[in-house]
Amino acid sequence: MARHNFGYFAREGLRNMFSHGFMTFATIGITVACLLIMGTFTLVAVNADANLRDLEAENEILAYVDEHYTEGQAKALQAELEKIPNVASATYISKEQAMEDFVANYPDEALFHNLDPEILRDRYSIHVEDLEQQGATLRAIDAVKGIDDITAYEEVADGFIAIRNVATVVCVALIVVLFVVSVFITSNTVKLTTFDRREEIAIMRMVGATNGFIRWPFVYEGFLLGLLSAGIAFGLQWLLYTAVAQGVDTNDTLQLIRVLQFEQLWKPVAITFAGAGMLIGVGGSLSAIRQFLRV
Amino acid sequence: MIRLKDVQMEYENGTRAIRGISLTIEDGEFVFLVGPSGSGKSTIIKLLTGEVEPSGGRIMINGYSVSNISERQIPLMRRTLGIIFQDFRLIEKKTVYENLEFVMRAVGASNKEIRNRIPYVLQLVGLEKKVDSYPTELSGGEQQRVAIARALVNNPDTIIADEPTGNLDPERSLELMSLLVKINQLGTTVVVVTHEKALVDRFGKRVITIESGHVINDSIGGYVGGHIHGKA
Ligand SMILES: Nc1ncnc2c1ncn2[C@@H]1O[C@H](COP(=O)(O)OP(=O)(O)OP(=O)(O)O)[C@@H](O)[C@H]1O
Ligand SMILES: [Mg+2]
């Protein structure tokens, strides 16, 4: 009997679900809530991380070279700066070029034209690899002989790092707790249906059904519960996310934040929800029917 | 073939239900198992189906050694048996058809086998018109016939019935017994536990009489010296 009768087991599983409408409803409700909470925190973490990456790419540290250095001496600092860990790139910008860039930024302001480049200093534009390490990197740059002064935007970076870290910790903790809760609830629902069918199970045993055959409908029940929950949670997550994303986009004070489009995220979200849903469902039903392993 | 050799059985509470029974039932036989209430008849049936284990002796049934069978083999052994319970034990939420279908599913029958086999056994027990009824919509005798159809549906080597007529009036009992005889004539071994002396006398089959966990008589045709008290 290698044959696996998908249709029959699925039908029996569905029958189980409908025979306990309220518990089925409660299980799906709890699982959906768990998935939504997990999903929301994960999406916040993902967005904070995306913003951090943006910042890492855009964030420019300007390191100004000692005014007494000659151009040759100033250019020699490049190798030394690039040796510092976490420095992705260091680009030399002479004061003349800096002046040109500055003026180009304000084409209409006649006042700035004809300025003497001597009022500016030679500088390096430095990008870091990991913003979280920026503090240490800044100190290392400062320590380089010939670097006089540094400007960097630390606060913004720190803000995103904090959000990402908090969201990640909360995520991990929630995932563990909610996962256990969902499995527990699913397990109890399935247990109820096995209790309801113990007469049937006893008869199945007497006619020579294997344990595998007896268990399959309950595994399908859990599977369907999990999948259904995942589907509903996905829909709700989508609505919730787009609503919040729109709110952030139109809010003036939150202009700095770039919110990822749900279209970019839906695939991993769908896969994760489906996976977690099935794990919860099948895990719950397996723990519920352990007691039926005996003949 | 069923063979018991020096079988003893003691329940967990210390009741010695079977105190050394040896007997052989050949393929194709029809056997009545009779005896007073509490003599150990149901215990013998439970030993045969693997529901309880003997505390001594050996039990062979249809090629399986039930006395030291592995858990994985129990389902296979049970598929050679068709068991009929006194209280029918039909599933009330399932129709007659579904009650038969699920025991065929349990042994891995294909859709085609199921479609062919169920009408055949229902016709054998005369219930072809009730295929879509629920058990609660049937009379006691009809329910008992569904139970027989269910025992037959997987084409077992042996039918084992524990007081199948217990809930039926005399006419229905006779009808049911005749049905079991017909099934036996088609080649299936039949073992029937019963209290009904009149019935047993009528059929002239082999009768094994149990008392206090012993076989006190084993002969063709009826009770010799044994006495039976009805349960009611
Ligand atoms: N589960 C059990 N636990 C302990 N003792 C039991 C159990 N089942 C039966 N017995 C005892 O074992 C003995 C044999 O019981 P059994 O059920 O085999 O009798 P029986 O011949 O089928 O009687 P009846 O005709 O009334 O059905 C009785 O003394 C009974 O009390
Ligand atoms: Mg009995």
Coordinates of C-alpha atoms and ligand atoms in Angstrom, one line a residue:
Chain A
M1 CA 0.0 0.0 0.0
A2 CA 2.5 2.5 -1.2
R3 CA -0.3 4.5 -2.7
H4 CA -1.0 7.8 -0.9
N5 CA -4.6 8.7 -1.3
F6 CA -4.3 12.5 -1.3
G7 CA -8.0 13.2 -2.2
Y8 CA -9.3 10.9 0.6
F9 CA -7.0 12.2 3.3
A10 CA -7.6 15.9 2.3
R11 CA -11.4 15.3 2.3
E12 CA -11.2 13.7 5.8
G13 CA -9.0 16.5 7.0
L14 CA -11.5 19.1 5.8
R15 CA -14.3 17.2 7.4
N16 CA -12.4 17.4 10.7
M17 CA -12.1 21.1 10.3
F18 CA -15.7 21.7 9.7
S19 CA -16.8 19.4 12.5
H20 CA -15.2 21.8 14.9
G21 CA -16.1 25.1 13.3
F22 CA -15.4 27.3 16.4
M23 CA -12.1 25.7 17.3
T24 CA -11.0 25.9 13.7
F25 CA -12.0 29.6 13.6
A26 CA -10.1 30.2 16.8
T27 CA -7.0 28.4 15.7
I28 CA -6.9 30.3 12.4
G29 CA -7.5 33.5 14.2
I30 CA -4.6 33.0 16.6
T31 CA -2.2 31.7 13.9
V32 CA -3.1 34.7 11.7
A33 CA -2.4 37.1 14.6
C34 CA 0.9 35.4 15.3
L35 CA 2.0 35.5 11.7
L36 CA 0.9 39.2 11.4
I37 CA 2.9 40.2 14.5
M38 CA 5.9 38.3 13.4
G39 CA 5.6 39.7 9.8
T40 CA 5.2 43.3 10.9
F41 CA 8.3 43.3 13.1
T42 CA 10.3 41.5 10.4
L43 CA 9.2 44.1 7.8
V44 CA 10.2 47.0 10.1
A45 CA 13.6 45.4 10.6
V46 CA 13.9 44.8 6.8
N47 CA 13.1 48.5 6.1
A48 CA 15.4 49.8 8.8
D49 CA 18.1 47.7 7.3
A50 CA 17.4 48.9 3.7
N51 CA 17.6 52.5 5.0
L52 CA 20.9 51.7 6.7
R53 CA 22.3 50.3 3.4
D54 CA 21.2 53.5 1.7
L55 CA 22.9 55.6 4.3
E56 CA 26.0 53.5 4.0
A57 CA 26.1 54.2 0.3
E58 CA 25.3 57.9 0.7
N59 CA 26.9 58.7 4.0
E60 CA 30.1 60.7 3.3
I61 CA 32.7 61.4 5.9
L62 CA 34.8 64.4 5.0
A63 CA 38.3 64.4 6.5
Y64 CA 40.1 67.7 6.1
V65 CA 43.8 67.7 5.5
D66 CA 46.2 69.9 7.5
E67 CA 46.5 73.3 5.7
H68 CA 50.3 73.2 5.9
Y69 CA 50.5 70.0 3.9
T70 CA 51.6 70.3 0.3
E71 CA 49.5 68.6 -2.4
G72 CA 52.0 65.8 -2.6
Q73 CA 51.9 65.2 1.2
A74 CA 48.1 65.4 1.1
K75 CA 47.7 62.8 -1.6
A76 CA 50.1 60.4 0.2
L77 CA 47.5 60.1 3.0
Q78 CA 45.2 58.1 0.7
A79 CA 47.0 54.8 1.2
E80 CA 47.1 55.3 4.9
L81 CA 43.3 56.1 5.1
E82 CA 42.4 53.1 2.9
K83 CA 44.4 50.8 5.3
I84 CA 41.9 51.6 8.1
P85 CA 39.5 48.7 8.6
N86 CA 35.9 49.4 7.6
V87 CA 36.9 52.1 5.1
A88 CA 35.4 51.2 1.8
S89 CA 36.9 54.1 -0.2
A90 CA 38.8 57.3 0.3
T91 CA 38.7 59.9 -2.6
Y92 CA 41.0 62.9 -2.6
I93 CA 39.3 66.2 -3.4
S94 CA 41.5 69.3 -3.9
K95 CA 40.3 72.6 -2.6
E96 CA 39.9 73.9 -6.2
Q97 CA 37.6 71.0 -7.1
A98 CA 35.7 71.4 -3.9
M99 CA 35.1 75.0 -4.8
E100 CA 33.9 74.0 -8.3
D101 CA 31.4 71.5 -6.8
F102 CA 30.2 74.1 -4.3
V103 CA 29.6 76.8 -6.9
A104 CA 28.0 74.3 -9.2
N105 CA 25.5 73.6 -6.4
Y106 CA 24.4 77.2 -6.4
P107 CA 24.5 78.4 -10.0
D108 CA 22.3 81.4 -9.3
E109 CA 24.2 82.8 -6.4
A110 CA 26.6 85.3 -7.9
L111 CA 28.0 86.0 -4.5
F112 CA 29.7 82.6 -4.4
H113 CA 31.4 83.0 -7.8
N114 CA 35.0 84.3 -7.9
L115 CA 35.6 83.0 -4.4
D116 CA 39.2 82.1 -3.7
P117 CA 39.6 78.3 -3.3
E118 CA 42.2 79.1 -0.6
I119 CA 39.3 79.6 1.9
L120 CA 38.6 75.9 1.5
R121 CA 40.8 73.0 2.5
D122 CA 41.9 69.8 0.7
R123 CA 39.8 66.9 1.9
Y124 CA 39.0 63.2 1.5
S125 CA 35.6 61.9 0.9
I126 CA 35.4 58.6 2.8
H127 CA 32.7 55.8 2.7
V128 CA 32.5 53.1 5.3
E129 CA 31.5 49.5 4.8
D130 CA 29.5 49.1 8.0
L131 CA 27.8 52.1 9.5
E132 CA 27.5 50.4 12.9
Q133 CA 31.3 50.6 13.2
Q134 CA 31.4 54.2 12.1
G135 CA 32.4 55.6 15.6
A136 CA 35.6 53.5 15.8
T137 CA 36.4 54.3 12.2
L138 CA 36.0 58.1 12.8
R139 CA 38.4 57.8 15.7
A140 CA 40.9 55.9 13.5
I141 CA 40.7 58.5 10.8
D142 CA 41.1 61.3 13.3
A143 CA 44.3 59.6 14.6
V144 CA 45.9 59.8 11.2
K145 CA 48.6 62.4 11.2
G146 CA 47.8 65.1 8.8
I147 CA 44.0 64.9 9.2
D148 CA 42.8 68.0 11.0
D149 CA 39.1 67.8 11.2
I150 CA 36.2 65.5 10.4
T151 CA 32.5 65.9 9.6
A152 CA 30.0 63.1 9.7
Y153 CA 26.3 62.5 10.4
E154 CA 26.3 60.1 13.3
E155 CA 22.9 60.7 14.7
V156 CA 20.9 59.5 11.7
A157 CA 22.9 56.4 11.4
D158 CA 22.5 55.7 15.1
G159 CA 18.8 56.1 14.8
F160 CA 18.4 53.5 12.1
I161 CA 20.8 51.1 13.8
A162 CA 18.8 51.3 17.0
I163 CA 15.5 50.6 15.1
R164 CA 17.0 47.7 13.3
N165 CA 18.5 46.2 16.4
V166 CA 15.4 46.5 18.5
A167 CA 13.2 45.2 15.7
T168 CA 15.5 42.2 15.3
V169 CA 15.6 41.3 18.9
V170 CA 11.8 41.7 19.3
C171 CA 11.4 39.7 16.1
V172 CA 13.4 36.7 17.4
A173 CA 11.8 36.7 20.8
L174 CA 8.3 37.0 19.3
I175 CA 8.9 34.4 16.7
V176 CA 9.9 31.9 19.4
V177 CA 7.0 32.7 21.7
L178 CA 4.3 33.0 19.1
F179 CA 5.4 29.9 17.3
V180 CA 5.1 27.9 20.5
V181 CA 1.7 29.4 21.2
S182 CA 0.4 28.7 17.7
V183 CA 1.6 25.1 17.7
F184 CA 0.0 24.6 21.1
I185 CA -3.4 26.0 20.0
T186 CA -3.4 24.0 16.7
S187 CA -2.4 20.9 18.7
N188 CA -5.4 21.3 20.9
T189 CA -7.8 21.7 18.1
V190 CA -6.5 18.6 16.4
K191 CA -6.6 16.8 19.7
L192 CA -10.3 17.7 19.9
T193 CA -11.0 16.2 16.5
T194 CA -9.1 13.0 17.4
F195 CA -11.1 12.7 20.6
D196 CA -14.3 13.1 18.6
R197 CA -13.2 10.3 16.3
R198 CA -11.8 7.9 18.8
E199 CA -14.5 5.4 18.1
E200 CA -13.7 5.6 14.4
I201 CA -10.0 5.3 15.2
A202 CA -10.7 2.1 17.2
I203 CA -12.6 0.6 14.3
M204 CA -9.9 1.5 11.9
R205 CA -7.4 -0.3 14.1
M206 CA -9.6 -3.4 14.2
V207 CA -9.9 -3.6 10.5
G208 CA -6.1 -3.4 10.1
A209 CA -5.4 0.3 9.3
T210 CA -1.8 1.2 9.9
N211 CA -0.9 4.1 12.2
G212 CA 0.2 6.1 9.2
F213 CA -3.3 5.8 7.6
I214 CA -4.9 6.8 10.9
R215 CA -2.7 9.8 11.2
W216 CA -2.8 11.3 7.7
P217 CA -6.2 13.0 8.0
F218 CA -5.1 14.8 11.1
V219 CA -1.8 15.9 9.5
Y220 CA -3.8 17.2 6.5
E221 CA -6.1 19.0 8.9
G222 CA -3.2 20.8 10.5
F223 CA -1.7 21.5 7.1
L224 CA -4.9 23.1 5.9
L225 CA -5.3 25.1 9.1
G226 CA -1.7 26.4 8.7
L227 CA -2.0 27.2 5.0
L228 CA -5.4 28.9 5.4
S229 CA -3.9 31.0 8.2
A230 CA -0.9 31.9 6.1
G231 CA -3.2 33.0 3.2
I232 CA -5.3 35.2 5.4
A233 CA -2.3 36.6 7.2
F234 CA -0.6 37.4 3.9
G235 CA -3.6 39.4 2.7
L236 CA -3.9 41.4 6.0
Q237 CA -0.2 42.0 6.0
W238 CA -0.4 43.4 2.5
L239 CA -3.2 45.8 3.4
L240 CA -1.5 46.8 6.7
Y241 CA 1.9 47.4 5.0
T242 CA 0.6 49.5 2.1
A243 CA -1.5 51.6 4.5
V244 CA 1.5 52.3 6.8
A245 CA 3.8 52.8 3.8
Q246 CA 1.5 55.4 2.4
G247 CA 1.3 57.1 5.8
V248 CA 5.1 57.3 6.0
D249 CA 5.5 58.5 2.4
T250 CA 3.1 61.4 2.8
N251 CA 4.3 62.4 6.2
D252 CA 6.7 65.5 6.0
T253 CA 8.6 64.8 9.2
L254 CA 9.4 61.2 8.0
Q255 CA 10.8 62.3 4.7
L256 CA 14.2 60.8 5.4
I257 CA 12.8 57.3 5.6
R258 CA 12.5 55.3 2.4
V259 CA 9.8 52.7 2.6
L260 CA 10.3 49.6 0.4
Q261 CA 7.4 48.8 -1.9
F262 CA 5.3 45.7 -0.9
E263 CA 5.8 44.5 -4.5
Q264 CA 9.5 44.1 -3.8
L265 CA 8.8 42.1 -0.6
W266 CA 5.8 40.0 -1.3
K267 CA 7.6 36.9 -2.4
P268 CA 9.7 36.4 0.7
V269 CA 6.8 37.3 2.9
A270 CA 4.5 34.8 1.1
I271 CA 7.1 32.0 1.3
T272 CA 7.8 32.7 4.9
F273 CA 4.1 32.8 5.9
A274 CA 3.4 29.7 4.0
G275 CA 6.4 27.9 5.5
A276 CA 5.7 29.1 9.1
G277 CA 1.9 28.3 8.7
M278 CA 2.6 24.8 7.5
L279 CA 5.2 24.2 10.2
I280 CA 2.7 25.4 12.8
G281 CA -0.1 23.3 11.4
V282 CA 1.8 20.1 10.8
G283 CA 3.8 20.5 14.1
G284 CA 0.6 21.0 16.0
S285 CA -1.2 18.0 14.6
L286 CA 1.8 15.7 15.0
S287 CA 2.1 16.7 18.6
A288 CA -1.7 16.0 19.0
I289 CA -1.6 12.5 17.6
R290 CA 1.5 11.2 19.3
Q291 CA -0.8 9.4 21.6
F292 CA -2.1 7.3 18.7
L293 CA 1.2 5.7 18.0
R294 CA 0.2 2.7 20.1
V295 CA -1.8 -0.2 18.6
Chain B
M1 CA -6.2 -21.7 10.2
I2 CA -6.5 -20.9 13.8
R3 CA -4.5 -22.8 16.4
L4 CA -4.4 -22.2 20.2
K5 CA -1.9 -24.2 22.2
D6 CA -2.1 -24.2 26.1
V7 CA -3.3 -20.6 26.0
Q8 CA -3.6 -18.8 29.3
M9 CA -4.8 -15.3 29.8
E10 CA -4.8 -13.2 33.0
Y11 CA -6.2 -9.7 33.1
E12 CA -4.2 -7.0 34.9
N13 CA -6.5 -7.1 37.9
G14 CA -5.6 -10.8 38.3
T15 CA -8.7 -12.4 36.8
R16 CA -7.7 -15.6 35.2
A17 CA -10.1 -15.6 32.2
I18 CA -8.4 -18.4 30.1
R19 CA -6.9 -21.3 32.0
G20 CA -5.2 -23.5 29.4
I21 CA -7.1 -23.8 26.1
S22 CA -5.9 -25.8 23.1
L23 CA -8.0 -26.0 19.9
T24 CA -7.6 -26.0 16.1
I25 CA -10.0 -24.5 13.6
E26 CA -9.3 -25.4 10.0
D27 CA -9.8 -23.2 7.0
G28 CA -13.4 -23.2 5.7
E29 CA -14.9 -24.4 9.0
F30 CA -18.0 -23.0 10.7
V31 CA -17.7 -23.0 14.5
F32 CA -19.9 -21.8 17.3
L33 CA -18.3 -20.8 20.6
V34 CA -20.7 -21.1 23.5
G35 CA -20.6 -21.0 27.3
P36 CA -22.0 -19.2 30.3
S37 CA -21.5 -15.5 30.9
G38 CA -18.0 -14.7 32.1
S39 CA -16.6 -18.0 30.9
G40 CA -14.0 -16.4 28.6
K41 CA -15.6 -16.3 25.1
S42 CA -15.0 -12.6 24.4
T43 CA -11.5 -13.0 25.8
I44 CA -10.7 -15.7 23.2
I45 CA -12.0 -13.3 20.5
K46 CA -9.8 -10.5 21.9
L47 CA -6.8 -12.9 21.9
L48 CA -7.4 -13.7 18.2
T49 CA -7.6 -10.1 17.2
G50 CA -4.6 -9.1 19.1
E51 CA -6.5 -6.7 21.4
V52 CA -5.1 -8.6 24.5
E53 CA -1.9 -10.7 24.8
P54 CA -1.9 -14.2 26.2
S55 CA 0.1 -14.7 29.5
G56 CA 1.1 -18.2 28.3
G57 CA 0.9 -20.5 25.3
R58 CA 0.9 -20.0 21.6
I59 CA -1.7 -18.6 19.2
M60 CA -1.4 -18.9 15.4
I61 CA -3.9 -17.3 13.1
N62 CA -3.9 -17.3 9.3
G63 CA -0.1 -17.6 9.2
Y64 CA 0.6 -15.1 11.9
S65 CA 1.9 -15.9 15.3
V66 CA -0.3 -13.6 17.4
S67 CA 1.4 -14.6 20.7
N68 CA 4.7 -12.8 19.7
I69 CA 3.7 -10.6 16.8
S70 CA 5.4 -7.2 16.2
E71 CA 3.4 -4.0 16.3
R72 CA 4.0 -3.4 12.6
Q73 CA 2.5 -6.8 11.7
I74 CA -0.7 -6.4 13.7
P75 CA -2.5 -4.4 11.0
L76 CA -1.5 -7.0 8.4
M77 CA -2.8 -9.8 10.6
R78 CA -6.0 -8.0 11.2
R79 CA -6.6 -7.6 7.5
T80 CA -7.1 -11.4 7.3
L81 CA -10.0 -11.1 9.8
G82 CA -13.4 -9.7 9.4
I83 CA -14.7 -8.7 12.9
I84 CA -18.4 -8.3 13.8
F85 CA -19.2 -6.6 17.1
Q86 CA -22.3 -7.2 19.2
D87 CA -23.0 -3.4 19.3
F88 CA -22.4 -3.0 15.5
R89 CA -19.9 -0.1 16.0
L90 CA -20.9 1.7 12.8
I91 CA -19.8 5.3 12.4
E92 CA -23.0 7.4 12.7
K93 CA -21.7 10.4 10.7
K94 CA -21.0 8.2 7.7
T95 CA -23.5 6.7 5.3
V96 CA -23.6 2.9 4.7
Y97 CA -21.4 3.4 1.7
E98 CA -18.9 5.5 3.6
N99 CA -18.8 3.1 6.4
L100 CA -17.6 0.4 4.0
E101 CA -15.5 2.8 2.0
F102 CA -13.3 3.8 4.9
V103 CA -12.3 0.2 5.9
M104 CA -11.3 -0.4 2.2
R105 CA -9.3 2.9 2.2
A106 CA -7.6 1.7 5.4
V107 CA -6.1 -1.2 3.6
G108 CA -5.1 0.8 0.6
A109 CA -7.8 -0.2 -1.9
S110 CA -8.1 1.7 -5.2
N111 CA -11.1 3.8 -6.2
K112 CA -12.0 1.2 -8.8
E113 CA -11.9 -1.7 -6.3
I114 CA -14.0 0.3 -3.9
R115 CA -16.6 1.1 -6.6
N116 CA -16.9 -2.5 -7.6
R117 CA -16.7 -4.2 -4.2
I118 CA -19.2 -2.2 -2.1
P119 CA -22.3 -2.8 -4.3
Y120 CA -21.4 -6.5 -4.4
V121 CA -21.2 -7.0 -0.6
L122 CA -24.3 -4.8 0.0
Q123 CA -26.2 -7.0 -2.4
L124 CA -24.9 -10.1 -0.6
V125 CA -26.4 -8.9 2.7
G126 CA -29.5 -7.5 0.9
L127 CA -28.9 -3.8 1.6
E128 CA -28.2 -2.5 -1.9
K129 CA -31.1 0.0 -1.6
K130 CA -29.8 1.5 1.7
V131 CA -26.4 2.5 0.3
D132 CA -26.9 6.2 1.1
S133 CA -28.7 5.8 4.4
Y134 CA -27.1 6.7 7.7
P135 CA -26.9 4.0 10.4
T136 CA -29.5 5.9 12.6
E137 CA -32.0 5.6 9.7
L138 CA -31.7 1.7 9.7
S139 CA -33.4 -1.0 11.9
G140 CA -31.3 -3.0 14.2
G141 CA -31.2 -6.0 11.8
E142 CA -30.2 -3.7 9.0
Q143 CA -27.4 -2.2 11.0
Q144 CA -26.2 -5.6 11.9
R145 CA -26.1 -6.5 8.2
V146 CA -24.1 -3.4 7.5
A147 CA -21.6 -4.6 10.2
I148 CA -21.4 -7.9 8.4
A149 CA -20.9 -6.2 5.0
R150 CA -18.1 -4.2 6.6
A151 CA -16.5 -7.4 8.0
L152 CA -16.7 -8.9 4.5
V153 CA -15.7 -6.0 2.4
N154 CA -11.9 -6.6 2.5
N155 CA -12.5 -10.3 1.6
P156 CA -11.1 -11.7 4.8
D157 CA -10.0 -15.3 5.3
T158 CA -11.8 -15.5 8.6
I159 CA -15.0 -13.9 10.0
I160 CA -15.1 -13.5 13.8
A161 CA -18.4 -12.5 15.4
D162 CA -18.9 -11.9 19.1
E163 CA -22.6 -12.3 19.8
P164 CA -23.8 -10.9 16.5
T165 CA -27.5 -11.7 17.3
G166 CA -27.5 -10.2 20.8
N167 CA -29.7 -7.2 19.8
L168 CA -32.0 -9.0 17.4
D169 CA -35.3 -10.7 17.6
P170 CA -35.4 -14.5 16.9
E171 CA -36.4 -14.1 13.2
R172 CA -33.6 -11.6 12.5
S173 CA -31.2 -13.8 14.4
L174 CA -32.0 -16.8 12.2
E175 CA -31.7 -14.6 9.1
L176 CA -28.3 -13.4 10.2
M177 CA -27.0 -16.8 11.0
S178 CA -28.2 -18.1 7.6
L179 CA -26.3 -15.3 6.0
L180 CA -23.1 -16.3 7.9
V181 CA -23.6 -19.9 6.7
K182 CA -23.9 -18.6 3.1
I183 CA -20.7 -16.6 3.5
N184 CA -19.1 -19.7 4.9
Q185 CA -20.2 -21.7 1.9
L186 CA -18.4 -19.1 -0.3
G187 CA -15.2 -20.2 1.4
T188 CA -14.7 -18.0 4.5
T189 CA -13.9 -19.5 7.9
V190 CA -16.5 -18.3 10.4
V191 CA -16.3 -18.3 14.2
V192 CA -19.5 -17.1 16.0
V193 CA -19.8 -16.5 19.8
T194 CA -23.5 -16.9 20.8
H195 CA -25.8 -17.5 23.7
E196 CA -28.7 -18.7 21.5
K197 CA -29.1 -22.4 22.1
A198 CA -32.0 -22.8 19.7
L199 CA -30.0 -21.4 16.9
V200 CA -26.9 -23.5 17.6
D201 CA -29.0 -26.7 17.6
R202 CA -30.6 -25.8 14.4
F203 CA -27.5 -25.6 12.3
G204 CA -25.7 -28.8 13.2
K205 CA -22.2 -27.2 13.1
R206 CA -19.2 -27.7 15.3
V207 CA -19.8 -26.3 18.8
I208 CA -17.0 -25.5 21.2
T209 CA -18.2 -25.0 24.8
I210 CA -16.2 -23.0 27.2
E211 CA -16.6 -22.9 31.0
S212 CA -14.4 -21.0 33.5
G213 CA -11.6 -20.6 31.0
H214 CA -11.6 -24.3 29.9
V215 CA -13.0 -26.1 26.9
I216 CA -15.5 -28.6 28.3
N217 CA -16.9 -29.8 25.1
D218 CA -16.0 -29.8 21.4
S219 CA -18.4 -31.7 19.1
I220 CA -20.7 -31.5 16.1
G221 CA -24.3 -30.7 16.5
G222 CA -24.9 -28.9 19.8
Y223 CA -24.3 -28.9 23.5
V224 CA -23.5 -32.2 25.1
G225 CA -23.7 -31.9 28.8
G226 CA -23.1 -28.1 28.8
H227 CA -25.5 -25.7 30.2
I228 CA -25.9 -22.1 29.2
H229 CA -27.4 -19.1 31.0
G230 CA -28.7 -16.3 28.9
K231 CA -27.3 -12.9 29.8
A232 CA -30.5 -11.0 30.0
Ligands
LIG1 N1 -11.0 -5.9 30.8 C1 -11.1 -6.8 31.8 N2 -10.4 -6.7 33.0 C2 -10.5 -7.6 33.9 N3 -11.3 -8.7 33.9 C3 -12.0 -8.9 32.8 C4 -11.9 -7.9 31.7 N4 -12.8 -8.4 30.7 C5 -13.3 -9.5 31.2 N5 -12.8 -9.8 32.4 C6 -13.2 -11.0 33.2 O1 -12.7 -12.2 32.5 C7 -13.6 -13.2 32.6 C8 -14.1 -13.6 31.1 O2 -14.7 -12.6 30.5 P1 -15.3 -12.6 29.1 O3 -15.6 -11.2 28.7 O4 -14.3 -13.3 28.2 O5 -16.6 -13.5 29.2 P2 -17.7 -13.9 28.2 O6 -17.6 -15.4 28.1 O7 -17.5 -13.2 26.9 O8 -19.0 -13.5 28.9 P3 -20.3 -12.9 28.2 O9 -21.1 -14.1 27.7 O10 -21.1 -12.3 29.4 O11 -20.0 -11.9 27.2 C9 -14.8 -12.7 33.4 O12 -14.6 -13.2 34.7 C10 -14.6 -11.2 33.3 O13 -15.1 -10.6 34.5
MG2 MG -18.6 -11.7 25.9

